C-alpha positions as CSV (number, residue, x, y, z in Angstrom):
1,I,-43.4,-57.7,157.8
2,C,-45.7,-59.7,155.5
3,P,-44.7,-63.1,154.7
4,A,-44.9,-63.5,150.7
5,A,-44.4,-66.0,147.7
6,T,-43.5,-65.5,144.1
7,V,-43.4,-68.1,141.3
8,V,-40.7,-67.7,138.5
9,L,-41.8,-69.6,135.8
10,W,-39.3,-70.4,133.0
11,R,-39.3,-72.3,129.8
12,E,-36.9,-72.6,126.7
13,G,-37.6,-70.1,123.9
14,A,-36.1,-69.7,120.6
15,R,-33.6,-67.2,122.2
16,G,-32.6,-69.3,125.2
17,A,-34.7,-68.9,128.5
18,E,-37.8,-67.3,129.2
19,V,-39.5,-66.1,132.0
20,L,-43.1,-64.9,132.5
21,M,-43.9,-61.4,133.8
22,G,-46.3,-58.7,134.1
23,Q,-46.3,-55.0,135.0
24,R,-48.2,-53.6,137.9
25,G,-50.8,-50.8,137.5
26,A,-49.5,-47.2,137.6
27,G,-51.9,-46.8,140.5
28,A,-50.5,-49.6,142.7
29,V,-49.5,-48.5,146.3
30,F,-46.6,-51.0,146.1
31,M,-44.1,-51.0,143.3
32,P,-46.3,-48.9,140.6
33,S,-45.6,-49.8,136.9
34,K,-42.6,-52.2,137.7
35,Y,-42.5,-55.6,136.1
36,V,-42.4,-58.5,138.5
37,F,-43.1,-61.9,138.8
38,P,-46.6,-63.3,140.0
39,G,-46.7,-63.6,143.7
40,G,-48.1,-61.9,146.9
41,R,-48.5,-62.2,150.6
42,V,-49.9,-64.9,152.4
43,D,-53.6,-64.9,153.0
44,P,-55.8,-66.6,155.4
45,E,-57.1,-68.7,152.7
46,D,-53.8,-70.0,152.2
47,A,-54.0,-72.3,155.6
48,A,-54.5,-75.3,153.4
49,P,-51.4,-76.4,152.6
50,A,-50.5,-77.3,148.9
51,G,-50.3,-81.1,148.2
52,E,-47.2,-83.3,147.6
53,G,-45.3,-83.1,144.3
54,Y,-44.7,-79.3,144.7
55,L,-41.7,-78.9,147.0
56,G,-38.8,-81.4,147.6
57,P,-37.2,-81.9,151.1
58,D,-34.2,-79.5,150.9
59,C,-36.5,-76.6,149.8
60,R,-39.1,-77.6,152.5
61,R,-36.2,-77.3,155.1
62,R,-34.5,-74.1,153.6
63,L,-37.7,-72.3,153.5
64,G,-38.1,-72.8,157.2
65,Q,-34.8,-71.7,158.2
66,M,-33.9,-68.3,159.5
67,A,-37.6,-67.6,159.7
68,P,-39.7,-65.8,162.6
69,A,-41.3,-67.8,165.2
70,D,-44.9,-67.3,163.8
71,A,-43.9,-67.9,160.1
72,P,-45.8,-69.7,157.8
73,A,-45.1,-73.4,157.2
74,P,-43.2,-74.0,154.0
75,E,-46.6,-75.8,152.6
76,I,-48.6,-72.7,153.7
77,M,-45.8,-70.6,151.6
78,V,-46.5,-72.8,148.6
79,A,-49.8,-72.6,148.9
80,A,-49.7,-68.9,148.6
81,A,-47.4,-69.1,145.7
82,L,-49.7,-71.1,143.8
83,R,-52.9,-68.9,144.8
84,E,-51.1,-66.0,143.5
85,L,-50.0,-67.4,140.2
86,T,-53.3,-68.5,139.5
87,E,-54.9,-65.4,140.4
88,E,-52.6,-62.8,138.6
89,T,-51.7,-65.0,135.4
90,G,-54.6,-67.6,135.2
91,L,-52.4,-70.5,135.1
92,S,-52.0,-73.2,137.6
93,L,-49.2,-75.7,138.5
94,Q,-49.7,-79.5,138.6
95,P,-47.9,-81.7,141.0
96,M,-44.9,-83.5,139.6
97,H,-43.0,-86.8,140.3
98,R,-40.0,-84.3,140.4
99,P,-41.4,-81.6,142.6
100,A,-41.8,-78.5,140.5
101,L,-40.7,-75.6,142.8
102,R,-37.2,-74.7,143.6
103,F,-36.6,-72.5,146.4
104,I,-33.9,-69.8,144.8
105,F,-34.2,-66.5,146.4
106,R,-35.4,-64.7,149.9
107,A,-35.8,-60.8,150.2
108,S,-37.4,-58.7,153.0
109,T,-38.4,-55.0,152.4
110,P,-36.4,-52.3,154.1
111,P,-38.0,-50.1,156.9
112,G,-39.7,-47.1,156.1
113,K,-41.5,-48.7,152.9
114,T,-45.2,-48.2,152.5
115,R,-45.5,-52.1,152.3
116,R,-43.2,-54.6,153.8
117,F,-42.9,-58.1,152.7
118,D,-40.6,-61.1,153.5
119,A,-40.7,-62.8,150.2
120,R,-39.8,-66.0,148.9
121,F,-38.8,-66.7,145.5
122,L,-39.6,-70.2,144.0
123,L,-38.4,-71.4,140.2
124,A,-40.8,-73.8,138.4
125,P,-40.5,-75.1,134.8
126,A,-43.3,-74.2,132.4
127,A,-43.6,-78.1,132.1
128,A,-45.3,-77.9,135.6
129,I,-48.2,-75.7,134.1
130,A,-51.7,-77.4,133.6
131,G,-52.9,-76.7,130.4
132,D,-51.8,-73.7,127.9
133,A,-48.8,-71.6,129.0
134,E,-50.1,-68.7,127.0
135,G,-53.7,-69.4,128.8
136,F,-53.9,-65.9,130.7
137,G,-57.4,-65.5,130.1
138,A,-58.4,-66.0,133.7
139,A,-55.9,-63.7,135.0
140,S,-57.1,-61.1,137.4
141,G,-55.8,-57.9,135.7
142,E,-53.7,-57.3,138.6
143,L,-50.6,-57.6,136.4
144,Q,-50.9,-56.2,132.8
145,H,-49.0,-57.0,129.8
146,L,-48.4,-60.7,130.8
147,H,-45.9,-62.2,128.8
148,W,-42.7,-64.5,128.3
149,L,-39.6,-62.7,127.8
150,P,-36.0,-63.7,126.8
151,L,-33.9,-63.3,130.1
152,P,-31.9,-60.2,128.5
153,D,-35.0,-58.7,127.1
154,A,-36.6,-59.1,130.8
155,R,-33.4,-57.7,132.6
156,A,-33.9,-54.6,130.3
157,L,-37.5,-53.7,131.8
158,D,-38.2,-51.1,134.6
159,L,-37.7,-53.5,137.4
160,P,-37.8,-53.6,141.5
161,F,-34.1,-53.8,142.5
162,I,-34.7,-57.3,144.1
163,T,-36.5,-58.6,140.7
164,E,-33.0,-57.5,139.0
165,I,-30.9,-59.8,141.5
166,V,-33.4,-62.5,141.2
167,L,-32.9,-62.5,137.4
168,A,-29.5,-62.5,137.7
169,E,-29.7,-65.6,139.9
170,V,-32.0,-67.6,137.6
171,A,-29.3,-66.7,134.7
172,A,-26.9,-68.3,136.5
173,L,-29.1,-71.4,137.4
174,L,-30.2,-72.0,134.3
175,A,-26.7,-71.9,132.8
176,G,-26.1,-74.5,135.0
177,K,-24.2,-72.9,138.0
178,D,-23.9,-74.0,141.6
179,Q,-26.2,-72.1,144.1
180,P,-24.2,-72.4,147.4
181,G,-27.0,-71.8,149.5
182,V,-30.3,-69.7,148.8
183,P,-29.3,-65.9,149.1
184,F,-31.2,-64.0,151.6
185,F,-31.3,-60.3,151.4
186,D,-32.4,-59.6,155.1
187,N,-33.8,-56.0,155.7
188,S,-35.9,-56.8,158.4
189,T,-34.0,-54.7,160.8
190,A,-32.6,-51.1,160.4
191,T,-29.3,-53.0,159.5
192,P,-29.1,-54.9,156.4
193,Q,-27.8,-58.2,155.9
194,F,-26.7,-60.6,153.2
195,R,-27.1,-64.2,154.2
196,R,-27.2,-67.5,152.7
197,I,-29.6,-70.4,153.6
198,T,-27.7,-73.7,153.4
């Protein structure tokens, strides 16, 4: 199972909270044509950890919990998330006085899939974007139809199951509801488990 990291960017729009999503290509090996958040696997180039101002102490601690012995350090996961965001959208996050990223969800791909990931989802406000939040000109093209969507519209798209669950979690958090630990859909073995990382 490959470690992976995803950024869920959100902002306030005319119809309430919006999230940034794009569509994977029809020929993609993993989740073809599905709408997803920008993200991907940890690569060797992520070995240089992200600097300060991205991750608070509680999120750093939770990112390291229930992790395999060879799992990347939390700062490496953040570096991967930031790199994938920039590659796939052309947007970059800047460090903030109040850490920009909040660890909100984790899920691993069940056995039998073509590719398997242990993915961490990190929520970030559009206020942390360096520059224009609509500036997708430098995007790699891996995600098509990049745009900001009100949460109800996003939930109506052709989504992977886990993305549907993450969107529900985001909606609850942005509505001010408490999160009693980070939800973790653990499919690392043949017996799925639901856990909470506290």
